[in-house]
């Protein structure tokens, strides 16, 4: 594919060829990229289990609300609607696969508008060759799918408004693009709070670019802001009713102590791994070049302005706050750099650069190899049988997060849990409760009685289960101080046989199970609805 596209990009006349099925036209290249990429993501969505975050979000989405504890509601509303029609894993992931197909097309349109059709093609292709975008954003149940779709739509609309000289736009076109941008920014805000950083980046562009400051005196951008925050208003209403707990939680994640260069290095390395190093390194190069040229290069500066705040802000936060493996927080910024990298790729190929052709081919091959190797291991666990892996490495296998606990559902059926009136299930950690809910939540209420329940504290009302029997499920590390934390809240607690979760025929996880009778509600959740934030720390 890269050979055909390389040749086509070097032949200007080929861009005028009509043919949606021809690989040597931009339209045909994008058609096949969206089709083949979508089919591959569907296959991965079918083969791979839910991750910890996905399981938690599925459990959260069983309850409709104006907004939620740790995320705005749009993707949870969507998932809630899909659950109402069926809860098969592939079914719930289908909207995210489709949204990424639209995002691929929007990336092409943004790149094509700013730098030319083939630059748009390369931007879209490189987006699909980046692991965090193709797999995580492209098929998983999480807020990034709609966020990136609407961020790209907002970027395209604002580019149509601010890249041309203001006097060349008709009043109707200017108002139309700005109002469309407001709608897209509002939907992006309703997807994830990161969207406000891109709005700040747009303000940075207007303030620093000669000839564009006049937009700040025009009513259209400000009406767009009003539209965006009107769409965002359900989040504000829900937070006002719940002591602004969502904003306090998210802002609290950036708190920390002294400067930690090791954390900073780990975070930068994690960003490179998530994007894949062969994509990240040239992207950093074009980012730096765009920063160096500044507003003199209008189109590049537009993208750099949109990208810089999330990249710099969250990388800086990682130098003092223990953000863990949240390497994707910078992803909205990197998203805006793909058109820049696509434009550079088009220039390199048009100049006949052999290293560029080799890099592009190697990137495609390497990405496919990574997806196949890690995807097959996540589905079957075949790497754990390799003789040179020690036990510590096996126990830290991160792909276990994507293991569905299907053995739990079979055990519940065998032990008659579904036939016991009034029975509920207790998870002892937020993501463990999510894993449990995916298997049992359609038949039994699943409550998270733990120190960090997040939005699961806002689902079931504990008082509805006072006096009822429960099944408590957890792993060793999440059942610490069991006698102190859980036993006092039941009339009696008895251990039951463990449940072994398998992958590829191998025993992978051990779930400890307790039968608990006579729930003495309420268990002291740190985040009950309408509780002051001070009691939630």
Coordinates of C-alpha atoms in Angstrom, one line a residue:
X1 CA 0.0 0.0 0.0
X2 CA 2.7 2.5 0.9
X3 CA 4.4 1.9 -2.5
X4 CA 1.3 2.7 -4.4
X5 CA 0.6 5.8 -2.3
X6 CA 4.2 7.0 -2.6
X7 CA 4.0 6.8 -6.3
X8 CA 0.7 8.5 -6.4
X9 CA 1.8 11.3 -4.2
X10 CA 4.7 12.0 -6.6
X11 CA 2.2 12.4 -9.5
X12 CA 0.2 15.6 -9.2
X13 CA -2.2 14.6 -11.9
X14 CA -3.3 11.5 -9.9
X15 CA -5.0 13.7 -7.3
X16 CA -7.5 14.7 -10.0
X17 CA -8.5 11.1 -10.8
X18 CA -12.0 10.3 -9.8
X19 CA -12.3 6.9 -8.3
X20 CA -13.2 5.9 -4.7
X21 CA -11.9 2.4 -5.2
X22 CA -8.5 3.3 -6.7
X23 CA -5.6 3.3 -4.3
X24 CA -3.7 5.9 -6.3
X25 CA -6.2 8.6 -5.5
X26 CA -6.6 10.3 -2.1
X27 CA -10.3 9.4 -2.0
X28 CA -9.6 5.8 -2.8
X29 CA -6.7 5.6 -0.3
X30 CA -8.9 6.9 2.5
X31 CA -11.8 4.6 1.6
X32 CA -9.6 1.5 1.9
X33 CA -7.9 2.8 5.0
X34 CA -11.2 3.3 6.7
X35 CA -12.6 0.0 5.5
X36 CA -9.6 -2.2 6.3
X37 CA -8.8 -0.4 9.5
X38 CA -12.4 -0.7 10.7
X39 CA -12.4 -4.5 9.9
X40 CA -9.2 -5.0 11.9
X41 CA -10.5 -3.0 14.8
X42 CA -13.7 -5.0 14.8
X43 CA -11.6 -8.2 14.9
X44 CA -9.6 -6.9 17.8
X45 CA -12.8 -5.7 19.6
X46 CA -14.2 -9.2 19.3
X47 CA -11.0 -11.0 20.3
X48 CA -9.9 -8.9 23.3
X49 CA -11.6 -8.6 26.7
X50 CA -12.5 -5.4 28.5
X51 CA -9.7 -3.6 30.2
X52 CA -10.0 -2.4 33.8
X53 CA -11.3 1.0 32.7
X54 CA -13.7 -0.3 30.2
X55 CA -15.2 -2.7 32.7
X56 CA -15.7 0.1 35.2
X57 CA -17.3 2.3 32.5
X58 CA -19.7 -0.5 31.5
X59 CA -20.7 -0.9 35.2
X60 CA -21.1 2.9 35.5
X61 CA -23.2 3.2 32.3
X62 CA -25.8 0.8 33.7
X63 CA -27.2 3.9 35.5
X64 CA -28.2 7.0 33.6
X65 CA -27.3 10.4 35.2
X66 CA -26.8 14.0 34.0
X67 CA -23.1 13.4 34.6
X68 CA -20.7 11.2 36.5
X69 CA -18.0 11.3 39.1
X70 CA -14.8 11.1 37.0
X71 CA -16.0 11.8 33.4
X72 CA -18.5 13.8 31.5
X73 CA -21.5 11.8 30.3
X74 CA -21.6 11.6 26.5
X75 CA -19.9 8.3 26.1
X76 CA -21.7 6.8 29.1
X77 CA -25.0 7.9 27.7
X78 CA -24.1 6.2 24.5
X79 CA -23.0 3.0 26.3
X80 CA -26.2 3.1 28.5
X81 CA -28.3 3.2 25.3
X82 CA -26.3 0.3 23.8
X83 CA -26.7 -1.8 27.0
X84 CA -30.4 -1.3 26.7
X85 CA -30.3 -3.1 23.3
X86 CA -27.8 -5.8 24.3
X87 CA -24.6 -6.2 26.3
X88 CA -22.4 -8.3 24.0
X89 CA -18.8 -7.0 24.1
X90 CA -18.5 -6.4 20.4
X91 CA -21.9 -4.6 20.4
X92 CA -20.9 -2.1 23.1
X93 CA -17.6 -1.4 21.3
X94 CA -19.2 -1.0 17.9
X95 CA -20.0 2.7 18.2
X96 CA -16.3 3.4 19.1
X97 CA -15.1 1.5 16.0
X98 CA -17.4 3.5 13.8
X99 CA -16.5 6.8 15.5
X100 CA -12.8 6.2 14.8
X101 CA -13.7 5.6 11.1
X102 CA -15.3 9.1 11.1
X103 CA -12.2 10.5 13.0
X104 CA -9.9 9.0 10.3
X105 CA -12.0 10.8 7.6
X106 CA -11.9 14.1 9.6
X107 CA -8.1 13.8 10.0
X108 CA -7.9 13.4 6.2
X109 CA -10.1 16.5 5.7
X110 CA -8.2 18.6 8.2
X111 CA -4.8 17.7 6.7
X112 CA -6.1 18.1 3.1
X113 CA -7.5 21.6 3.9
X114 CA -4.3 22.8 5.5
X115 CA -1.6 21.1 3.4
X116 CA -3.2 19.3 0.4
X117 CA -4.9 16.0 -0.2
X118 CA -2.0 13.6 0.1
X119 CA -0.9 15.3 3.3
X120 CA -4.3 14.5 4.6
X121 CA -3.9 10.8 3.5
X122 CA -0.6 10.5 5.3
X123 CA -2.0 12.1 8.4
X124 CA -4.9 9.7 8.5
X125 CA -2.6 6.7 7.8
X126 CA -0.1 7.7 10.5
X127 CA -3.0 8.1 12.9
X128 CA -4.0 4.5 12.2
X129 CA -0.4 3.4 12.7
X130 CA -0.2 4.7 16.2
X131 CA -1.2 2.1 18.8
X132 CA -3.0 4.3 21.4
X133 CA -5.2 5.8 18.7
X134 CA -5.8 2.7 16.5
X135 CA -6.6 0.3 19.3
X136 CA -7.5 2.2 22.5
X137 CA -9.3 5.2 21.0
X138 CA -10.4 3.2 18.0
X139 CA -12.4 0.5 19.7
X140 CA -12.5 0.7 23.5
X141 CA -15.4 1.8 25.6
X142 CA -14.0 5.0 27.0
X143 CA -14.4 8.8 26.6
X144 CA -11.5 9.3 24.1
X145 CA -13.5 8.0 21.1
X146 CA -16.1 10.8 21.0
X147 CA -13.6 13.3 22.4
X148 CA -11.2 12.9 19.5
X149 CA -14.0 12.8 16.9
X150 CA -15.4 16.1 18.1
X151 CA -12.0 17.7 18.7
X152 CA -11.1 16.9 15.0
X153 CA -14.4 18.3 13.9
X154 CA -13.8 21.4 16.0
X155 CA -10.3 21.8 14.6
X156 CA -11.6 21.6 11.0
X157 CA -14.4 24.1 11.7
X158 CA -12.0 26.6 13.3
X159 CA -9.4 26.1 10.6
X160 CA -12.0 27.1 8.0
X161 CA -12.7 30.2 10.1
X162 CA -9.3 31.4 11.2
X163 CA -6.8 30.2 8.5
X164 CA -8.1 32.4 5.7
X165 CA -7.7 36.1 6.0
X166 CA -10.7 37.4 7.9
X167 CA -11.7 39.8 5.1
X168 CA -11.9 37.0 2.6
X169 CA -14.6 35.1 4.5
X170 CA -18.2 36.1 3.8
X171 CA -20.2 37.0 7.0
X172 CA -22.4 34.0 6.6
X173 CA -19.5 31.6 6.2
X174 CA -17.7 33.1 9.2
X175 CA -20.8 32.7 11.4
X176 CA -21.4 29.2 10.1
X177 CA -18.0 27.9 10.8
X178 CA -17.8 29.5 14.3
X179 CA -21.2 28.2 15.3
X180 CA -20.3 24.7 14.1
X181 CA -17.1 24.9 16.1
X182 CA -19.1 25.9 19.2
X183 CA -21.3 22.8 18.7
X184 CA -18.3 20.5 18.2
X185 CA -16.4 22.0 21.2
X186 CA -19.5 21.5 23.3
X187 CA -19.8 17.8 22.4
X188 CA -16.1 17.4 23.0
X189 CA -16.5 19.0 26.5
X190 CA -19.4 16.6 27.1
X191 CA -17.0 13.8 26.3
X192 CA -13.9 14.7 28.4
X193 CA -12.6 17.7 30.2
X194 CA -9.5 17.8 28.0
X195 CA -11.5 19.7 25.4
X196 CA -11.1 22.9 27.4
X197 CA -7.4 22.8 26.8
X198 CA -7.8 22.8 23.1
X199 CA -10.2 25.8 23.4
X200 CA -7.4 27.5 25.4
X201 CA -5.0 26.6 22.5
X202 CA -7.2 28.3 20.0
X203 CA -7.2 31.4 22.2
X204 CA -3.4 31.2 22.2
X205 CA -3.4 31.1 18.4
X206 CA -5.7 34.1 18.1
X207 CA -3.6 36.1 20.6
X208 CA -0.2 35.3 19.0
X209 CA -1.0 35.4 15.3
X210 CA -1.0 38.8 13.5
X211 CA -4.2 39.5 11.7
X212 CA -6.2 37.0 13.8
X213 CA -6.6 39.0 17.0
X214 CA -9.5 40.8 15.3
X215 CA -11.6 37.7 15.8
X216 CA -11.6 38.4 19.6
X217 CA -13.6 41.6 18.8
X218 CA -16.1 39.6 16.7
X219 CA -19.2 38.2 18.3
X220 CA -19.1 34.8 16.5
X221 CA -16.3 33.2 18.6
X222 CA -18.0 34.3 21.8
X223 CA -21.4 33.0 20.8
X224 CA -19.6 29.7 20.0
X225 CA -18.2 29.6 23.5
X226 CA -21.7 30.2 24.9
X227 CA -23.0 27.3 22.7
X228 CA -20.2 25.0 23.9
X229 CA -20.8 25.6 27.6
X230 CA -24.6 25.4 27.1
X231 CA -24.1 21.9 25.8
X232 CA -21.7 21.2 28.7
X233 CA -24.3 22.4 31.2
X234 CA -25.5 18.9 32.4
X235 CA -22.0 18.4 33.8
X236 CA -22.2 21.7 35.7
X237 CA -25.7 21.0 37.0
X238 CA -24.7 17.5 38.3
X239 CA -21.6 18.9 39.9
X240 CA -23.5 21.7 41.6
X241 CA -25.7 19.1 43.1
X242 CA -22.8 17.0 44.3
X243 CA -20.4 19.6 45.8
X244 CA -18.3 19.9 42.5
X245 CA -16.8 16.5 43.3
X246 CA -15.8 15.6 39.7
X247 CA -13.8 18.8 39.3
X248 CA -12.2 18.4 42.7
X249 CA -11.3 14.8 42.0
X250 CA -9.7 15.6 38.6
X251 CA -7.8 18.7 39.9
X252 CA -6.6 16.7 42.9
X253 CA -4.8 14.2 40.6
X254 CA -2.3 16.9 39.7
X255 CA -1.3 17.5 43.2
X256 CA 2.1 16.2 44.4
X257 CA 5.3 17.1 46.1
X258 CA 8.9 17.7 45.0
X259 CA 10.3 17.5 41.5
X260 CA 10.8 13.9 40.4
X261 CA 12.9 13.6 37.3
X262 CA 12.4 9.8 37.3
X263 CA 8.7 10.2 37.1
X264 CA 9.1 12.7 34.3
X265 CA 11.4 10.4 32.4
X266 CA 9.0 7.5 32.8
X267 CA 6.1 9.6 31.6
X268 CA 7.9 10.8 28.5
X269 CA 9.0 7.2 27.8
X270 CA 5.4 6.0 28.3
X271 CA 4.1 8.6 25.8
X272 CA 6.6 7.3 23.2
X273 CA 5.6 3.7 23.8
X274 CA 1.9 4.5 23.6
X275 CA 2.2 6.4 20.3
X276 CA 4.9 3.9 19.2
X277 CA 8.5 5.3 19.0
X278 CA 8.7 5.3 15.2
X279 CA 5.7 7.6 15.1
X280 CA 6.5 9.7 18.2
X281 CA 10.1 10.7 17.3
X282 CA 9.3 12.3 13.9
X283 CA 6.2 13.8 15.4
X284 CA 8.3 15.5 18.1
X285 CA 10.6 16.7 15.3
X286 CA 7.8 18.4 13.4
X287 CA 6.4 19.8 16.6
X288 CA 9.7 21.4 17.5
X289 CA 10.1 22.8 13.9
X290 CA 6.6 24.3 14.2
X291 CA 7.4 25.9 17.5
X292 CA 10.6 27.3 16.0
X293 CA 8.9 28.8 13.0
X294 CA 6.1 30.2 15.2
X295 CA 3.3 32.4 13.7
X296 CA 5.3 32.9 10.5
X297 CA 4.0 29.5 9.4
X298 CA 0.3 30.1 9.9
X299 CA -1.0 26.6 9.3
X300 CA 1.6 24.8 11.3
X301 CA 1.3 27.4 14.1
X302 CA -2.5 26.8 14.2
X303 CA -1.9 23.0 14.9
X304 CA 1.0 23.7 17.3
X305 CA -1.2 26.1 19.3
X306 CA -3.9 23.5 19.6
X307 CA -1.4 20.8 20.6
X308 CA 1.0 22.5 23.0
X309 CA -1.1 22.9 26.1
X310 CA -2.1 19.3 26.8
X311 CA 1.4 18.0 25.8
X312 CA 3.3 20.4 28.0
X313 CA 0.8 20.6 30.9
X314 CA 0.4 16.9 31.5
X315 CA 4.1 16.2 30.9
X316 CA 5.0 18.9 33.5
X317 CA 2.4 17.5 36.0
X318 CA 4.1 14.1 35.7
X319 CA 7.3 15.6 37.1
X320 CA 5.7 16.2 40.6
X321 CA 2.4 14.2 40.7
X322 CA 2.3 10.4 40.7
X323 CA 0.1 10.0 37.6
X324 CA 1.1 6.4 37.1
X325 CA 0.5 4.9 33.6
X326 CA -1.7 7.7 32.4
X327 CA 0.5 8.3 29.3
X328 CA -2.6 9.0 27.2
X329 CA -3.4 12.3 28.9
X330 CA -1.2 14.1 26.3
X331 CA -3.0 12.3 23.4
X332 CA -5.4 15.2 22.5
X333 CA -2.3 17.3 21.9
X334 CA -0.6 14.7 19.8
X335 CA -3.8 14.3 17.8
X336 CA -3.4 17.8 16.4
X337 CA 0.2 17.1 15.2
X338 CA -0.7 14.3 12.8
X339 CA -1.6 16.8 10.0
X340 CA 1.9 18.3 10.5
X341 CA 3.5 14.9 10.3
X342 CA 1.4 14.1 7.2
X343 CA 2.5 17.3 5.5
X344 CA 6.1 16.5 6.2
X345 CA 5.7 13.0 4.9
X346 CA 4.1 14.3 1.7
X347 CA 7.1 16.6 1.2
X348 CA 9.6 13.8 1.8
X349 CA 7.9 11.4 -0.6
X350 CA 7.4 14.1 -3.3
X351 CA 11.2 14.8 -3.1
X352 CA 11.9 11.1 -3.6
X353 CA 13.3 10.5 -0.1
X354 CA 14.3 6.8 0.2
X355 CA 14.6 7.0 4.0
X356 CA 11.0 8.3 4.2
X357 CA 9.7 5.4 2.1
X358 CA 11.7 2.9 4.3
X359 CA 10.4 4.6 7.5
X360 CA 6.8 4.5 6.3
X361 CA 7.0 0.8 5.3
X362 CA 8.8 -0.2 8.5
X363 CA 6.2 1.7 10.6
X364 CA 3.3 -0.1 8.9
X365 CA 5.0 -3.5 9.3
X366 CA 6.1 -2.8 12.9
X367 CA 2.7 -1.6 14.0
X368 CA 0.9 -4.6 12.5
X369 CA 3.5 -6.9 14.2
X370 CA 3.0 -5.2 17.6
X371 CA -0.8 -5.5 17.3
X372 CA -0.7 -9.1 16.3
X373 CA 1.8 -10.2 18.9
X374 CA 0.3 -8.3 21.8
X375 CA -3.2 -8.9 20.7
X376 CA -2.8 -12.6 20.4
X377 CA -1.0 -12.8 23.7
X378 CA -3.8 -10.7 25.4
X379 CA -6.4 -13.1 24.0
X380 CA -4.5 -16.4 24.7
X381 CA -1.6 -15.7 27.1
X382 CA 0.8 -17.7 24.9
X383 CA 3.9 -15.7 26.0
X384 CA 3.5 -16.9 29.6
X385 CA 4.6 -20.3 28.4
X386 CA 8.0 -19.0 27.2
X387 CA 10.7 -20.7 29.2
X388 CA 12.9 -17.6 29.9
X389 CA 10.2 -15.6 31.7
X390 CA 10.5 -15.6 35.5
X391 CA 7.5 -15.7 37.8
X392 CA 7.7 -12.0 38.7
X393 CA 7.4 -11.0 35.1
X394 CA 4.5 -13.3 34.6
X395 CA 2.7 -11.9 37.6
X396 CA 3.1 -8.4 36.3
X397 CA 1.7 -9.2 32.9
X398 CA -0.3 -6.0 32.0
X399 CA -2.4 -7.8 29.5
X400 CA -4.2 -9.5 32.4
X401 CA -6.1 -6.3 32.8
X402 CA -7.9 -7.3 29.5
X403 CA -8.9 -10.7 30.7
X404 CA -12.7 -11.2 31.0
X405 CA -13.7 -13.1 34.1
X406 CA -16.0 -15.5 32.2
X407 CA -15.4 -18.3 34.7
X408 CA -17.1 -16.1 37.3
X409 CA -20.4 -16.1 35.4
X410 CA -20.2 -19.9 34.9
X411 CA -19.6 -20.3 38.7
X412 CA -22.5 -18.0 39.6
X413 CA -24.8 -20.1 37.4
X414 CA -23.5 -23.3 38.9
X415 CA -23.7 -22.1 42.5
X416 CA -27.3 -20.8 42.1
X417 CA -26.6 -17.2 42.7
X418 CA -29.0 -16.1 40.0
X419 CA -31.9 -18.0 41.7
X420 CA -31.5 -16.4 45.1
X421 CA -34.0 -13.5 45.6
X422 CA -32.5 -10.3 47.1
X423 CA -28.9 -11.5 46.7
X424 CA -26.3 -8.8 45.7
X425 CA -22.6 -8.9 45.0
X426 CA -19.8 -6.9 46.6
X427 CA -16.7 -5.8 44.8
X428 CA -13.7 -4.7 46.9
X429 CA -12.0 -2.3 44.4
X430 CA -13.5 -0.1 41.7
X431 CA -12.0 -1.9 38.7
X432 CA -12.6 -5.3 40.3
X433 CA -16.2 -4.3 40.8
X434 CA -16.3 -3.4 37.1
X435 CA -15.0 -6.8 36.1
X436 CA -17.6 -8.5 38.3
X437 CA -20.4 -6.3 36.9
X438 CA -19.5 -7.1 33.3
X439 CA -20.2 -10.8 34.1
X440 CA -23.0 -10.5 36.7
X441 CA -24.5 -7.0 36.5
X442 CA -27.3 -8.0 34.1
X443 CA -28.6 -10.5 36.6
X444 CA -27.5 -9.3 40.1
X445 CA -26.8 -5.8 41.6
X446 CA -23.1 -5.2 42.0
X447 CA -22.0 -2.8 44.7
X448 CA -18.5 -1.5 45.3
X449 CA -17.8 -1.3 49.0
X450 CA -14.3 0.0 49.1
X451 CA -12.2 3.1 49.8
X452 CA -12.2 4.3 46.2
X453 CA -15.5 3.4 44.5
X454 CA -15.5 6.4 42.2
X455 CA -18.8 6.6 40.3
X456 CA -20.0 3.2 41.6
X457 CA -20.8 5.0 44.8
X458 CA -23.6 6.8 42.9
X459 CA -25.3 3.8 41.5
X460 CA -27.2 1.5 43.8
X461 CA -28.6 2.8 47.1
X462 CA -27.1 0.6 49.9
X463 CA -30.2 1.0 52.1
X464 CA -32.2 -0.9 49.5
X465 CA -30.1 -4.0 50.5
X466 CA -30.3 -3.7 54.3
X467 CA -30.8 -7.2 55.7
X468 CA -30.1 -8.9 52.4
X469 CA -27.4 -11.6 51.7
X470 CA -24.4 -10.9 49.6
X471 CA -21.5 -12.6 47.8
X472 CA -18.2 -10.8 48.4
X473 CA -15.6 -11.4 45.7
X474 CA -12.0 -10.2 45.5
X475 CA -8.3 -11.0 45.0
X476 CA -5.7 -11.2 47.8
X477 CA -4.4 -7.6 47.4
X478 CA -7.9 -6.1 47.6
X479 CA -9.1 -8.1 50.6
X480 CA -6.6 -6.7 53.1
X481 CA -8.0 -6.2 56.6
X482 CA -11.1 -8.2 55.6
X483 CA -12.2 -8.9 59.1
X484 CA -12.0 -5.2 60.0
X485 CA -13.5 -3.8 56.8
X486 CA -16.3 -6.1 55.7
X487 CA -17.1 -8.7 58.4
X488 CA -18.6 -6.3 60.9
X489 CA -21.3 -5.2 58.4
X490 CA -22.9 -8.6 58.0
X491 CA -24.5 -10.9 60.5
X492 CA -22.3 -13.7 59.4
X493 CA -19.6 -14.3 56.8
X494 CA -18.4 -17.7 55.5
X495 CA -15.6 -18.5 53.0
X496 CA -16.6 -20.3 49.9
X497 CA -14.5 -22.2 47.3
X498 CA -12.3 -20.0 45.2
X499 CA -13.1 -19.3 41.6
X500 CA -10.2 -19.7 39.1
X501 CA -10.2 -17.5 36.0
X502 CA -8.6 -19.1 33.0
X503 CA -7.1 -17.8 29.7
X504 CA -6.1 -20.0 26.9
X505 CA -6.7 -23.0 29.2
X506 CA -4.2 -21.7 31.8
X507 CA -5.2 -20.7 35.3
X508 CA -4.5 -16.9 35.5
X509 CA -6.3 -15.4 38.5
X510 CA -7.8 -16.6 41.8
X511 CA -10.9 -15.0 43.1
X512 CA -11.7 -15.5 46.8
X513 CA -15.4 -15.7 47.5
X514 CA -17.4 -15.2 50.8
X515 CA -21.1 -15.7 51.5
X516 CA -22.3 -12.8 53.7
X517 CA -25.7 -12.9 55.4
X518 CA -27.7 -10.0 56.8
X519 CA -26.2 -6.8 55.4
X520 CA -26.0 -4.1 58.1
X521 CA -26.3 -1.0 55.9
X522 CA -24.7 1.4 55.3
X523 CA -21.1 0.5 54.7
X524 CA -19.1 3.7 55.1
X525 CA -18.4 4.7 51.5
X526 CA -16.0 7.7 51.2
X527 CA -18.1 9.0 48.3
X528 CA -21.8 8.7 49.0
X529 CA -24.0 10.9 46.9
X530 CA -24.3 14.5 48.2
X531 CA -21.5 14.0 50.7
X532 CA -19.2 16.9 51.3
X533 CA -15.8 16.6 49.6
X534 CA -14.0 16.7 52.9
X535 CA -15.5 13.4 53.9
X536 CA -14.5 11.9 50.6
X537 CA -10.7 12.2 50.9

